[in-house]
Short mmCIF file of C-alpha atoms in Angstrom, two decimals:
data_model
loop_
_atom_site.label_atom_id
_atom_site.label_comp_id
_atom_site.label_asym_id
_atom_site.label_seq_id
_atom_site.Cartn_x
_atom_site.Cartn_y
_atom_site.Cartn_z
CA UNK A 185 -256.03 204.93 231.44
CA UNK A 186 -254.90 201.48 230.31
CA UNK A 187 -251.93 203.04 228.49
CA UNK A 188 -250.71 204.61 231.76
CA UNK A 189 -250.71 201.19 233.40
CA UNK A 190 -248.68 199.55 230.62
CA UNK A 191 -245.99 202.06 229.62
CA UNK A 192 -243.53 200.37 227.27
CA UNK A 193 -241.79 203.41 225.76
CA UNK A 194 -239.11 205.43 227.52
CA UNK A 195 -241.29 208.49 227.27
CA UNK A 196 -240.38 212.17 227.15
CA UNK A 197 -241.19 214.95 229.55
CA UNK A 198 -243.19 217.41 227.47
CA UNK A 199 -242.19 220.48 229.47
CA UNK A 200 -238.49 219.87 228.80
CA UNK A 201 -238.29 221.50 225.37
CA UNK A 202 -240.05 224.78 226.33
CA UNK A 203 -237.89 224.99 229.44
CA UNK A 204 -234.71 224.49 227.42
CA UNK A 205 -235.89 226.93 224.76
CA UNK A 206 -236.42 229.66 227.34
CA UNK A 207 -232.71 229.66 228.30
CA UNK A 208 -231.01 228.88 224.98
CA UNK A 209 -230.96 229.33 221.25
CA UNK A 210 -232.88 226.33 220.00
CA UNK A 211 -233.76 225.00 216.57
CA UNK A 212 -235.94 222.03 215.64
CA UNK A 213 -236.04 220.44 212.20
CA UNK A 214 -238.56 217.71 211.61
CA UNK A 215 -240.48 215.80 208.96
CA UNK A 216 -243.25 213.27 209.38
CA UNK A 217 -243.07 210.13 207.24
CA UNK A 218 -246.33 211.07 205.51
CA UNK A 219 -245.18 214.60 204.61
CA UNK A 220 -243.19 215.56 201.53
CA UNK A 221 -241.36 218.47 203.18
CA UNK A 222 -240.09 219.27 206.63
CA UNK A 223 -240.40 222.21 209.00
CA UNK A 224 -237.83 224.26 210.87
CA UNK A 225 -238.42 226.52 213.85
CA UNK A 226 -235.77 228.70 215.48
CA UNK A 227 -236.26 230.19 218.94
CA UNK A 228 -234.13 232.44 221.13
CA UNK A 229 -235.17 232.77 224.75
CA UNK A 230 -238.44 231.03 223.83
CA UNK A 231 -239.25 233.72 221.26
CA UNK A 232 -239.89 232.52 217.74
CA UNK A 233 -237.34 233.96 215.32
CA UNK A 234 -238.09 231.91 212.25
CA UNK A 235 -240.47 229.24 211.04
CA UNK A 236 -239.99 227.85 207.55
CA UNK A 237 -240.68 224.86 205.34
CA UNK A 238 -237.51 222.96 204.47
CA UNK A 239 -236.25 219.86 202.75
CA UNK A 240 -235.43 217.34 205.46
CA UNK A 241 -235.28 213.54 205.86
CA UNK A 242 -237.90 211.77 207.95
CA UNK A 243 -237.13 212.31 211.64
CA UNK A 244 -236.33 215.13 214.03
CA UNK A 245 -233.17 217.08 214.85
CA UNK A 246 -232.98 219.28 217.95
CA UNK A 247 -230.03 221.69 218.32
CA UNK A 248 -229.38 223.65 221.52
CA UNK A 249 -226.75 226.42 221.54
CA UNK A 250 -225.56 228.98 224.09
CA UNK A 251 -227.29 227.38 227.05
CA UNK A 252 -228.12 229.95 229.80
CA UNK A 253 -226.91 232.82 227.57
CA UNK A 254 -229.78 234.97 228.86
CA UNK A 255 -229.63 233.81 232.49
CA UNK A 256 -226.09 234.52 233.70
CA UNK A 257 -227.07 233.63 237.28
CA UNK A 258 -227.88 230.10 236.16
CA UNK A 259 -224.74 229.96 234.06
CA UNK A 260 -222.59 230.65 237.11
CA UNK A 261 -223.86 227.48 238.76
CA UNK A 262 -222.48 225.27 236.01
CA UNK A 263 -219.41 223.36 237.12
CA UNK A 264 -216.12 223.26 235.25
CA UNK A 265 -215.73 221.73 231.80
CA UNK A 266 -214.37 218.38 233.10
CA UNK A 267 -217.27 217.95 235.55
CA UNK A 268 -219.97 218.89 233.05
CA UNK A 269 -218.35 216.70 230.39
CA UNK A 270 -218.39 213.77 232.80
CA UNK A 271 -222.10 214.28 233.49
CA UNK A 272 -222.96 214.41 229.80
CA UNK A 273 -220.76 211.38 229.11
CA UNK A 274 -222.55 209.39 231.79
CA UNK A 275 -225.93 210.10 230.19
CA UNK A 276 -224.70 209.13 226.73
CA UNK A 277 -223.14 205.94 228.15
CA UNK A 278 -226.49 204.89 229.61
CA UNK A 279 -228.39 205.68 226.43
CA UNK A 280 -225.89 203.77 224.30
CA UNK A 281 -226.09 200.74 226.59
CA UNK A 282 -229.88 200.80 226.55
CA UNK A 283 -230.03 200.93 222.74
CA UNK A 284 -227.16 198.99 221.11
CA UNK A 285 -229.12 199.20 217.85
CA UNK A 286 -228.71 202.99 217.73
CA UNK A 287 -225.43 204.73 216.89
CA UNK A 288 -224.35 207.38 219.40
CA UNK A 289 -221.50 209.86 219.17
CA UNK A 290 -220.22 212.41 221.67
CA UNK A 291 -217.96 215.19 220.43
CA UNK A 292 -216.14 217.76 222.55
CA UNK A 293 -214.36 220.68 220.88
CA UNK A 294 -214.23 218.81 217.54
CA UNK A 295 -212.71 215.71 219.16
CA UNK A 296 -214.82 212.53 219.42
CA UNK A 297 -215.07 211.24 222.99
CA UNK A 298 -217.04 208.14 222.09
CA UNK A 299 -218.86 206.55 219.19
CA UNK A 300 -220.92 203.38 218.94
CA UNK A 301 -221.71 201.56 215.72
CA UNK A 302 -225.37 200.79 216.33
CA UNK A 303 -224.89 197.17 215.21
CA UNK A 304 -227.23 195.91 217.95
CA UNK A 305 -224.54 194.08 219.94
CA UNK A 306 -224.33 195.08 223.60
CA UNK A 307 -220.84 193.61 223.97
CA UNK A 308 -219.50 195.94 221.27
CA UNK A 309 -221.01 198.94 223.06
CA UNK A 310 -219.31 197.90 226.30
CA UNK A 311 -215.99 197.59 224.47
CA UNK A 312 -216.44 201.07 222.97
CA UNK A 313 -217.35 202.65 226.30
CA UNK A 314 -215.14 200.81 228.78
CA UNK A 315 -212.37 199.16 226.78
CA UNK A 316 -211.27 195.60 226.14
CA UNK A 317 -209.68 195.08 229.57
CA UNK A 318 -213.11 195.16 231.21
CA UNK A 319 -214.89 193.42 228.34
CA UNK A 320 -212.66 190.35 228.48
CA UNK A 321 -213.67 189.84 232.12
CA UNK A 322 -217.37 189.60 231.30
CA UNK A 323 -219.58 186.51 231.12
CA UNK A 324 -222.82 186.62 229.12
CA UNK A 325 -226.17 185.89 230.80
CA UNK A 326 -229.39 184.82 229.12
CA UNK A 327 -232.28 183.54 231.20
CA UNK A 328 -235.51 183.54 229.19
CA UNK A 329 -238.86 183.28 230.89
CA UNK A 330 -242.53 184.10 230.48
CA UNK A 331 -242.88 186.45 233.47
CA UNK A 332 -239.23 187.48 233.86
CA UNK A 333 -236.30 187.44 231.47
CA UNK A 334 -232.74 188.45 232.26
CA UNK A 335 -229.92 189.13 229.81
CA UNK A 336 -226.63 190.99 229.86
CA UNK A 337 -223.15 190.49 231.27
CA UNK A 338 -221.55 190.02 234.68
CA UNK A 339 -217.87 189.88 235.54
CA UNK A 340 -215.77 186.88 236.49
CA UNK A 341 -215.46 186.35 240.28
CA UNK A 342 -211.81 187.42 240.09
CA UNK A 343 -212.82 190.89 238.87
CA UNK A 344 -213.98 193.42 241.47
CA UNK A 345 -213.71 197.15 242.00
CA UNK A 346 -214.00 199.57 244.91
CA UNK A 347 -217.15 201.22 243.55
CA UNK A 348 -220.31 200.35 241.66
CA UNK A 349 -219.29 202.35 238.61
CA UNK A 350 -219.50 199.24 236.43
CA UNK A 351 -222.93 198.19 237.68
CA UNK A 352 -225.79 199.28 235.44
CA UNK A 353 -229.37 198.00 235.63
CA UNK A 354 -232.14 198.29 233.06
CA UNK A 355 -235.77 197.22 233.22
CA UNK A 356 -237.47 196.98 229.84
CA UNK A 357 -234.47 198.88 228.43
CA UNK A 358 -235.03 201.75 230.87
CA UNK A 359 -232.02 202.67 233.04
CA UNK A 360 -233.01 202.51 236.69
CA UNK A 361 -231.54 202.74 240.17
CA UNK A 362 -233.03 199.93 242.21
CA UNK A 363 -231.91 198.61 245.59
CA UNK A 364 -233.58 195.23 245.12
CA UNK A 365 -231.51 194.47 242.04
CA UNK A 366 -228.33 195.71 243.74
CA UNK A 367 -229.00 193.47 246.75
CA UNK A 368 -229.71 190.47 244.53
CA UNK A 369 -226.42 190.98 242.70
CA UNK A 370 -224.50 191.40 245.96
CA UNK A 371 -225.98 188.20 247.39
CA UNK A 372 -225.05 186.31 244.23
CA UNK A 373 -221.39 187.22 244.77
CA UNK A 374 -221.34 187.20 248.56
CA UNK A 375 -219.09 184.11 248.86
CA UNK A 376 -216.63 185.04 246.13
CA UNK A 377 -216.27 188.83 246.34
CA UNK A 378 -215.00 190.37 249.56
CA UNK A 379 -216.75 193.24 251.30
CA UNK A 380 -216.43 196.70 249.78
CA UNK A 381 -215.58 195.14 246.44
CA UNK A 382 -218.14 195.08 243.67
CA UNK A 383 -218.45 193.00 240.50
CA UNK A 384 -219.26 194.49 237.12
CA UNK A 385 -222.78 193.96 235.82
CA UNK A 386 -224.71 195.16 232.80
CA UNK A 387 -228.11 193.61 233.43
CA UNK A 388 -231.34 193.87 231.48
CA UNK A 389 -234.50 192.65 233.19
CA UNK A 390 -237.65 192.29 231.09
CA UNK A 391 -241.06 192.12 232.76
CA UNK A 392 -244.65 192.73 231.78
CA UNK A 393 -245.07 196.54 231.68
CA UNK A 394 -248.24 196.11 233.70
CA UNK A 395 -246.22 194.71 236.61
CA UNK A 396 -244.13 197.84 237.20
CA UNK A 397 -244.83 201.51 237.85
CA UNK A 398 -242.43 203.87 236.07
CA UNK A 399 -244.08 207.08 237.27
CA UNK A 400 -242.65 207.22 240.77
CA UNK A 401 -239.76 209.62 240.12
CA UNK A 402 -239.54 212.80 237.96
CA UNK A 403 -236.41 211.62 236.15
CA UNK A 404 -237.92 208.12 235.65
CA UNK A 405 -234.79 206.51 237.11
CA UNK A 406 -236.72 204.71 239.83
CA UNK A 407 -239.52 202.19 239.37
CA UNK A 408 -241.78 200.20 241.64
CA UNK A 409 -242.31 196.49 241.16
CA UNK A 410 -245.86 195.40 241.92
CA UNK A 411 -244.47 192.15 243.32
CA UNK A 412 -241.04 192.95 244.72
#
């Protein structure tokens, strides 16, 4: 019970893999650090096709192919390639920002759309994702504290856009959508940014895991502060 009240990992929804496996051709290769060999399982439509022992480095690789191949009705509801690519890109952007120490790559039809180095520097990730024109407008923030700590980047007062596309908030490295943080940012710029214009912000708030509830939304993109 205490673990549920102090969740510090990003977590993983356990039903996701079986659900994906039921509508795709899925393979998982994995090896535990204490095992000398790895394992590979191949499923099609959630039916096991092959399970073997393999040579594999420590870690796990999940490959999904032909999504919705056996459910054409679901397949028809997919949007066009540009729209679906944009949705996938957005997810990878958020993951890359949340973990600058991990290298991410996104490849579409053999062409790389993005790649991060995994050198642990958030600024370099922002440059890779959004370009130098945005990056040169950013000012670093670093406010350490015992109960709250805030790091990241915000834009110069002269930089503003018509949407919040360049506003991203993380709490304990978890991407979230939170009105309180949006309002706080807006109030900070209220005298220097005109209405309907929004500054850029890549903000990371760190709090005691026991002071937030991350289990208030199925996608875990909303949290509840115990003391708002």
